[in-house]
Tab-separated table of C-alpha atoms and ligand atoms in Angstrom:
chain	number	residue	atom	x	y	z
A	356	MET	CA	166.912	66.452	36.696
A	357	GLN	CA	164.635	67.550	38.685
A	358	PRO	CA	166.138	70.934	41.117
A	359	GLU	CA	166.930	68.896	44.607
A	360	ASN	CA	164.716	71.541	46.630
A	361	THR	CA	160.951	70.950	44.544
A	362	LEU	CA	161.493	67.922	45.272
A	363	ALA	CA	160.476	68.463	48.849
A	364	LEU	CA	158.846	72.119	49.465
A	365	PRO	CA	159.070	72.881	53.095
A	366	VAL	CA	155.704	73.055	55.015
A	367	GLY	CA	155.526	76.690	55.766
A	368	VAL	CA	155.800	79.130	58.569
A	369	THR	CA	153.856	77.308	62.180
A	370	LEU	CA	151.987	78.252	64.409
A	371	ASP	CA	154.350	78.012	67.100
A	372	ARG	CA	157.110	79.216	65.040
A	373	PHE	CA	155.470	82.346	64.820
A	374	ILE	CA	153.979	82.940	68.067
A	375	LYS	CA	157.359	82.317	69.742
A	376	SER	CA	159.079	85.255	66.723
A	377	GLN	CA	156.333	87.464	68.020
A	378	GLN	CA	157.144	87.108	71.653
A	379	ASP	CA	160.677	87.213	70.454
A	380	ALA	CA	159.789	90.640	69.300
A	381	PHE	CA	158.816	91.979	72.944
A	382	PRO	CA	162.318	91.760	75.028
A	383	TYR	CA	160.109	90.876	78.077
A	384	ALA	CA	157.222	88.712	76.888
A	385	THR	CA	157.601	85.661	80.044
A	386	GLY	CA	156.002	83.733	77.522
A	387	GLU	CA	152.980	83.272	78.890
A	388	LEU	CA	150.767	84.701	75.958
A	389	SER	CA	152.495	83.005	73.948
A	390	GLN	CA	151.534	78.948	76.374
A	391	LEU	CA	147.865	80.057	76.338
A	392	LEU	CA	147.647	81.336	72.806
A	393	ARG	CA	148.970	77.466	72.365
A	394	ASP	CA	146.821	75.952	75.167
A	395	ILE	CA	143.819	77.615	72.446
A	396	ALA	CA	145.342	76.009	69.389
A	397	LEU	CA	145.458	73.088	70.810
A	398	ALA	CA	141.939	72.910	72.127
A	399	SER	CA	140.803	73.347	68.785
A	400	LYS	CA	142.430	70.893	67.312
A	401	ILE	CA	140.663	68.387	69.982
A	402	ILE	CA	137.588	69.883	68.717
A	403	ASN	CA	137.977	70.118	65.359
A	404	ARG	CA	138.995	65.806	65.953
A	405	GLU	CA	135.273	65.330	67.680
A	406	ILE	CA	133.536	67.777	64.854
A	407	ASN	CA	135.247	65.273	61.496
A	408	ARG	CA	134.043	62.075	63.215
A	409	ALA	CA	130.308	63.845	64.853
A	410	GLY	CA	127.526	61.654	63.105
A	411	LEU	CA	129.912	58.864	64.166
A	412	ASN	CA	130.086	58.560	67.695
A	413	ASN	CA	126.862	59.416	68.759
A	414	ILE	CA	127.665	63.108	69.497
A	415	THR	CA	125.638	65.076	67.262
A	416	GLY	CA	121.632	66.823	68.494
A	417	ALA	CA	120.635	68.843	71.048
A	418	LEU	CA	121.833	68.115	75.074
A	419	GLY	CA	118.086	68.907	76.738
A	420	ARG	CA	118.822	71.244	78.467
A	421	ASP	CA	119.111	75.220	77.518
A	422	ASN	CA	121.623	77.665	78.635
A	423	VAL	CA	122.394	81.274	80.476
A	424	GLN	CA	120.871	82.781	76.628
A	425	GLY	CA	117.779	80.246	76.572
A	426	GLU	CA	119.303	78.343	73.384
A	427	ALA	CA	118.722	75.060	73.688
A	428	GLN	CA	122.485	73.338	73.939
A	429	GLN	CA	124.247	71.174	71.386
A	430	LYS	CA	126.259	67.902	73.109
A	431	LEU	CA	129.262	69.350	70.285
A	432	ASP	CA	128.894	73.431	72.490
A	433	ILE	CA	129.626	71.136	75.236
A	434	ILE	CA	131.816	68.912	74.501
A	435	ALA	CA	133.598	72.290	73.218
A	436	ASN	CA	133.125	74.058	76.632
A	437	ILE	CA	134.488	70.573	78.276
A	438	ARG	CA	137.579	70.210	76.542
A	439	PHE	CA	138.757	74.953	76.769
A	440	ILE	CA	138.914	74.413	79.476
A	441	ARG	CA	140.047	71.976	80.729
A	442	ALA	CA	143.240	72.656	78.097
A	443	LEU	CA	143.293	76.430	79.548
A	444	VAL	CA	143.148	74.518	83.310
A	445	ASN	CA	145.740	73.114	82.661
A	446	GLY	CA	147.798	75.211	80.209
A	447	GLY	CA	148.096	77.481	83.270
A	448	GLN	CA	148.462	80.565	81.825
A	449	VAL	CA	143.959	82.378	82.993
A	450	VAL	CA	142.786	82.772	86.514
A	451	GLY	CA	139.188	82.654	85.081
A	452	ILE	CA	137.033	82.046	82.091
A	453	LEU	CA	134.084	83.567	80.830
A	454	SER	CA	131.769	80.738	77.970
A	455	GLU	CA	129.196	81.350	76.467
A	456	GLU	CA	127.872	78.037	77.638
A	457	GLU	CA	127.967	78.932	82.021
A	458	ASP	CA	126.045	81.040	83.304
A	459	GLU	CA	129.123	82.139	86.247
A	460	ILE	CA	132.826	83.141	85.610
A	461	ILE	CA	134.750	79.868	85.871
A	462	GLN	CA	137.655	79.578	88.647
A	463	THR	CA	140.098	78.081	86.902
A	464	ASN	CA	142.249	77.325	90.215
A	465	ASN	CA	146.005	78.739	88.795
A	466	LEU	CA	145.762	82.049	91.403
A	467	ASN	CA	148.830	83.486	89.829
A	468	ALA	CA	147.420	83.436	87.061
A	469	LYS	CA	147.967	86.936	84.396
A	470	TYR	CA	144.714	85.926	81.994
A	471	VAL	CA	140.899	85.884	81.219
A	472	VAL	CA	139.142	84.235	79.302
A	473	ALA	CA	135.736	85.108	77.333
A	474	MET	CA	134.750	82.406	74.612
A	475	ASP	CA	132.138	80.728	73.036
A	476	PRO	CA	133.651	77.543	72.708
A	477	LEU	CA	130.872	76.962	69.849
A	478	ASP	CA	128.642	78.931	67.629
A	479	GLY	CA	126.158	78.600	65.323
A	480	SER	CA	125.659	75.576	66.767
A	481	SER	CA	121.917	75.144	64.402
A	482	ASN	CA	124.372	74.304	62.089
A	483	ILE	CA	126.618	70.997	63.981
A	484	ASP	CA	124.132	68.558	62.693
A	485	VAL	CA	123.987	69.364	59.367
A	486	ASN	CA	128.112	69.276	58.686
A	487	VAL	CA	127.436	73.542	57.702
A	488	SER	CA	130.035	75.660	59.570
A	489	ILE	CA	131.267	76.436	62.516
A	490	GLY	CA	133.606	78.257	65.252
A	491	THR	CA	135.573	79.154	68.093
A	492	ILE	CA	135.188	82.894	69.737
A	493	PHE	CA	138.090	83.991	72.575
A	494	SER	CA	139.064	87.133	73.648
A	495	ILE	CA	142.199	87.241	75.778
A	496	TYR	CA	141.823	90.591	78.863
A	497	ARG	CA	145.430	90.938	81.533
A	498	ARG	CA	143.579	90.836	84.499
A	499	ILE	CA	142.756	93.877	86.743
A	500	SER	CA	142.120	91.447	89.592
A	501	PRO	CA	145.276	91.610	91.807
A	502	ILE	CA	147.661	87.782	91.115
A	503	GLY	CA	147.063	85.624	93.964
A	504	THR	CA	143.311	86.361	93.746
A	505	PRO	CA	140.470	84.267	92.530
A	506	ALA	CA	139.131	85.690	88.815
A	507	ILE	CA	135.970	88.517	88.611
A	508	GLN	CA	133.840	89.770	86.963
A	509	ALA	CA	135.712	92.837	86.169
A	510	ASP	CA	138.488	91.417	84.802
A	511	PHE	CA	136.063	90.726	82.005
A	512	MET	CA	134.474	93.941	81.753
A	513	GLN	CA	136.858	95.782	80.952
A	514	GLY	CA	135.557	96.893	77.743
A	515	GLY	CA	136.714	96.127	74.213
A	516	ARG	CA	139.874	98.413	73.867
A	517	CYS	CA	141.627	96.571	76.893
A	518	GLN	CA	142.080	93.096	74.802
A	519	ILE	CA	145.364	92.238	74.848
A	520	ALA	CA	144.468	89.172	71.492
A	521	ALA	CA	141.617	88.499	70.465
A	522	GLY	CA	140.454	85.640	67.666
A	523	TYR	CA	138.257	82.239	66.468
A	524	ILE	CA	138.650	79.206	64.650
A	525	LEU	CA	136.885	78.027	61.579
A	526	TYR	CA	135.695	74.123	61.195
A	527	GLY	CA	134.676	74.876	57.165
A	528	SER	CA	136.124	73.121	54.646
A	529	SER	CA	139.998	73.457	56.148
A	530	THR	CA	140.064	74.261	60.093
A	531	ILE	CA	141.670	77.989	60.405
A	532	MET	CA	142.582	80.084	63.476
A	533	VAL	CA	142.329	83.730	62.696
A	534	TYR	CA	143.598	85.859	65.757
A	535	THR	CA	145.761	88.387	66.295
A	536	THR	CA	147.401	90.684	69.023
A	537	GLY	CA	147.288	94.590	67.912
A	538	LYS	CA	149.831	94.198	65.880
A	539	GLY	CA	147.648	93.199	62.347
A	540	VAL	CA	145.487	90.020	61.832
A	541	ASN	CA	147.403	86.072	60.402
A	542	GLY	CA	145.677	83.488	59.751
A	543	PHE	CA	146.806	79.557	59.691
A	544	THR	CA	145.293	76.772	58.377
A	545	TYR	CA	145.158	73.169	60.019
A	546	GLU	CA	147.225	70.233	58.514
A	547	ASN	CA	145.036	67.638	59.729
A	548	SER	CA	148.135	64.916	59.074
A	549	LEU	CA	151.070	66.593	61.046
A	550	GLY	CA	148.280	67.925	63.389
A	551	GLU	CA	149.924	71.673	62.988
A	552	TYR	CA	148.556	75.114	62.019
A	553	PHE	CA	150.563	76.721	59.409
A	554	LEU	CA	150.390	80.447	58.462
A	555	SER	CA	148.614	80.770	55.567
A	556	HIS	CA	147.185	84.419	55.151
A	557	ALA	CA	149.394	86.681	56.717
A	558	ASP	CA	148.951	90.192	57.000
A	559	MET	CA	145.251	89.960	56.869
A	560	LYS	CA	143.060	93.066	54.716
A	561	ILE	CA	139.759	93.667	54.601
A	562	PRO	CA	138.189	94.754	51.558
A	563	LYS	CA	138.045	98.444	51.642
A	564	THR	CA	134.600	97.909	49.803
A	565	GLY	CA	132.694	94.872	49.132
A	566	LYS	CA	129.458	93.267	47.944
A	567	ILE	CA	128.728	90.267	49.865
A	568	TYR	CA	125.757	91.493	52.440
A	569	SER	CA	125.065	89.037	55.077
A	570	VAL	CA	121.898	88.836	57.136
A	571	ASN	CA	119.172	87.187	58.585
A	572	GLU	CA	116.416	88.570	55.463
A	573	ALA	CA	113.385	86.615	57.102
A	574	TYR	CA	112.762	88.978	59.778
A	575	PHE	CA	113.271	91.573	56.863
A	576	ASN	CA	109.233	93.507	57.883
A	577	GLU	CA	111.111	93.618	61.655
A	578	PHE	CA	113.938	96.072	60.397
A	579	PRO	CA	113.953	99.383	61.214
A	580	ASN	CA	113.369	101.678	58.345
A	581	TYR	CA	117.876	102.917	57.994
A	582	ILE	CA	118.281	98.427	57.845
A	583	LYS	CA	115.423	98.473	54.814
A	584	GLU	CA	116.727	101.210	52.530
A	585	PHE	CA	120.360	99.753	53.067
A	586	ILE	CA	119.426	96.540	52.132
A	587	GLU	CA	117.346	98.167	49.574
A	588	THR	CA	120.236	99.872	48.002
A	589	MET	CA	122.709	96.471	47.936
A	590	ARG	CA	119.435	94.456	46.459
A	591	GLN	CA	119.928	97.713	43.219
A	592	GLN	CA	123.263	96.582	42.708
A	593	SER	CA	123.788	93.920	40.315
A	594	ASP	CA	126.883	92.618	41.023
A	595	CYS	CA	125.926	92.661	44.348
A	596	MET	CA	125.354	88.961	46.848
A	597	ALA	CA	123.194	87.839	49.721
A	598	ARG	CA	125.114	85.840	51.675
A	599	TYR	CA	124.581	83.996	54.645
A	600	ILE	CA	125.269	80.577	56.815
A	601	GLY	CA	123.785	81.499	60.176
A	602	SER	CA	127.129	80.446	61.490
A	603	LEU	CA	129.006	84.292	62.975
A	604	VAL	CA	132.426	82.843	62.134
A	605	GLY	CA	131.737	81.579	59.109
A	606	ASP	CA	130.135	84.056	58.058
A	607	PHE	CA	132.290	86.912	59.307
A	608	HIS	CA	136.075	84.767	57.742
A	609	ARG	CA	134.182	85.362	54.225
A	610	ASN	CA	133.533	88.835	54.675
A	611	LEU	CA	136.458	89.615	55.517
A	612	LEU	CA	138.896	87.383	52.899
A	613	LYS	CA	136.357	89.148	50.135
A	614	GLY	CA	134.804	92.519	51.945
A	615	GLY	CA	130.985	93.203	52.651
A	616	ILE	CA	129.152	93.500	55.585
A	617	TYR	CA	127.118	91.683	58.439
A	618	LEU	CA	124.314	92.506	59.952
A	619	TYR	CA	122.250	91.912	63.457
A	620	PRO	CA	120.063	94.870	64.059
A	621	PRO	CA	117.786	95.229	66.289
A	622	THR	CA	114.352	92.928	65.219
A	623	ARG	CA	111.314	92.610	67.694
A	624	LYS	CA	112.785	89.244	69.239
A	625	SER	CA	115.330	90.704	70.052
A	626	GLU	CA	115.825	94.634	70.547
A	627	ASN	CA	119.029	94.404	71.153
A	628	GLY	CA	119.889	92.131	68.649
A	629	LYS	CA	121.161	88.545	69.265
A	630	LEU	CA	125.137	88.269	70.018
A	631	ARG	CA	126.657	88.737	72.898
A	632	LEU	CA	129.017	91.325	73.156
A	633	LEU	CA	132.257	89.991	74.715
A	634	TYR	CA	132.700	86.937	73.299
A	635	GLU	CA	131.039	87.735	70.009
A	636	CYS	CA	131.096	91.193	68.893
A	637	TYR	CA	134.772	92.420	71.152
A	638	PRO	CA	136.807	89.765	69.829
A	639	LEU	CA	135.777	90.084	65.696
A	640	ALA	CA	134.805	93.813	66.106
A	641	LEU	CA	139.339	94.126	67.321
A	642	VAL	CA	140.202	91.290	64.484
A	643	LEU	CA	138.292	93.455	62.008
A	644	GLU	CA	139.682	96.464	63.346
A	645	GLN	CA	143.168	95.491	62.739
A	646	ALA	CA	141.984	94.078	59.415
A	647	GLY	CA	140.849	97.658	58.571
A	648	GLY	CA	137.968	97.277	59.219
A	649	LYS	CA	134.641	98.662	60.985
A	650	ALA	CA	132.893	97.737	63.762
A	651	CYS	CA	129.610	99.549	65.280
A	652	ASP	CA	126.498	98.899	66.661
A	653	GLY	CA	125.134	102.064	64.390
A	654	GLN	CA	126.133	104.663	67.822
A	655	LYS	CA	129.661	103.693	68.044
A	656	SER	CA	132.490	101.589	67.187
A	657	VAL	CA	131.537	97.458	68.985
A	658	LEU	CA	134.985	98.007	70.722
A	659	ASP	CA	133.690	102.055	72.881
A	660	ILE	CA	130.686	100.008	73.976
A	661	ALA	CA	130.834	100.131	77.561
A	662	PRO	CA	129.675	96.795	78.775
A	663	GLN	CA	126.932	96.199	81.756
A	664	GLN	CA	126.753	91.916	82.140
A	665	ILE	CA	128.358	89.231	81.340
A	666	HIS	CA	126.425	87.715	78.198
A	667	GLN	CA	124.748	91.000	77.663
A	668	ARG	CA	123.597	91.200	73.602
A	669	SER	CA	124.184	93.768	71.160
A	670	ILE	CA	123.200	94.957	67.553
A	671	VAL	CA	125.959	94.778	65.449
A	672	TYR	CA	127.473	95.551	61.601
A	673	LEU	CA	130.798	94.216	60.901
A	674	GLY	CA	132.330	94.628	57.410
A	675	SER	CA	134.185	96.513	54.952
A	676	GLU	CA	134.878	100.638	55.862
A	677	ASP	CA	132.876	101.641	52.813
A	678	LEU	CA	130.189	99.846	54.110
A	679	VAL	CA	129.927	99.974	57.878
A	680	GLY	CA	130.596	103.998	57.109
A	681	ASP	CA	127.454	103.743	54.630
A	682	LEU	CA	125.362	102.350	57.547
A	683	ALA	CA	126.142	104.320	59.969
A	684	LYS	CA	126.007	108.014	58.107
A	685	ARG	CA	121.876	106.720	57.371
A	686	ILE	CA	121.777	105.698	61.165
A	687	LYS	CA	122.709	109.114	62.070
A	688	ASN	CA	120.625	111.206	59.585
A	689	TYR	CA	117.652	108.900	60.657
A	690	ASN	CA	118.246	110.063	64.392
A	691	LYS	CA	118.710	113.688	63.727
A	692	LEU	CA	115.234	113.495	61.432
A	693	ILE	CA	113.389	111.806	64.594
A	694	ILE	CA	114.336	114.081	67.389
A	695	SER	CA	113.692	117.074	64.672
A	696	GLN	CA	110.523	115.751	64.338
A	697	LEU	CA	109.824	115.053	68.698
A	698	GLU	CA	111.519	118.771	69.173
A	699	SER	CA	108.701	120.278	66.436
A	700	VAL	CA	106.041	118.461	68.104
B	1439	F6P	O1	125.707	83.143	68.592
B	1439	F6P	C1	124.553	83.360	67.401
B	1439	F6P	C2	124.516	82.980	66.023
B	1439	F6P	O2	123.927	81.207	65.563
B	1439	F6P	C3	125.302	83.288	65.407
B	1439	F6P	O3	126.536	82.471	65.042
B	1439	F6P	C4	124.795	83.209	63.695
B	1439	F6P	O4	124.688	84.957	62.610
B	1439	F6P	C5	122.664	83.978	64.446
B	1439	F6P	O5	122.778	83.265	65.639
B	1439	F6P	C6	122.121	83.763	63.516
B	1439	F6P	O6	120.481	83.715	64.184
B	1439	F6P	P1	119.672	83.589	63.565
B	1439	F6P	O7	119.326	82.719	63.343
B	1439	F6P	O8	118.649	84.963	64.575
B	1439	F6P	O9	119.521	85.136	61.782
């Protein structure tokens, strides 16, 4: 006879239970951050639903206006933005929101809330209409403005090391939420029929090295020589692979699991890189460092870049320790060479 315990297998640890168990480990935790993480998860479930039926209800395609970055906003960009803002306003734990889709910070009127959130509600929008993976990225800070007052820009400009939590949701072949509160990284896969996230990737670690490089090679001729040389070296390894979806969260998640490097170097069009520091680079850098990887802009760790503007861009290299380390060394040597050439003029 089949043993009873194999008839009904356990479903595992839900995101809610996991958050609660982490909260219980801190005797003075009030549960506000836990509630905030639940609000983000709720918004992501709604977005997941919208994305899954996107071809059927006239929500694909461009809206006909640009965002603050001058990029065409897709209808789903706006829908995700509204969903997140609504969930965070109603959840009550956030006083201000910085979104890729909005020029200014958004005041939630939850004046007594402790936290602010910077987010890219739906990244990789060019992939929306063609059923390719897209993602949400978020970063959480404890406000520095006084409780009882509206949020201020400085709440969002504390620097990457001040993030108290960060993560992403990848709407891919399955939907997964990956986040850190500074004590390792955990991933939760969405179980559609139950409407719950379950712990599927506990204590995630990126392999120390990897075989994958992810970069838009269409810009190869515009890259600085050290990037060209780095890519050439990767290409020369027989088992090396180029993988680039053009959807940051998807490229990042694959490399986190398999080992590799994501590069967005300076190009003619984007001298300072393309990705946004506060709601793309910082949160992914925190996840990466917590998972044992490295994130740098060629000069310093991404988390140590001082923010100047809320929507600023940054050059970024994200990935396995050995690969990012090797690239950083090349950039250092290149800079030394330039300085010695200048000195000898
Ligand atoms: O956030 C910008 C973004 O869409 C990322 O998701 C993606 O990695 C990158 O831009 C793609 O840029 P490009 O089309 O220049 O390669």
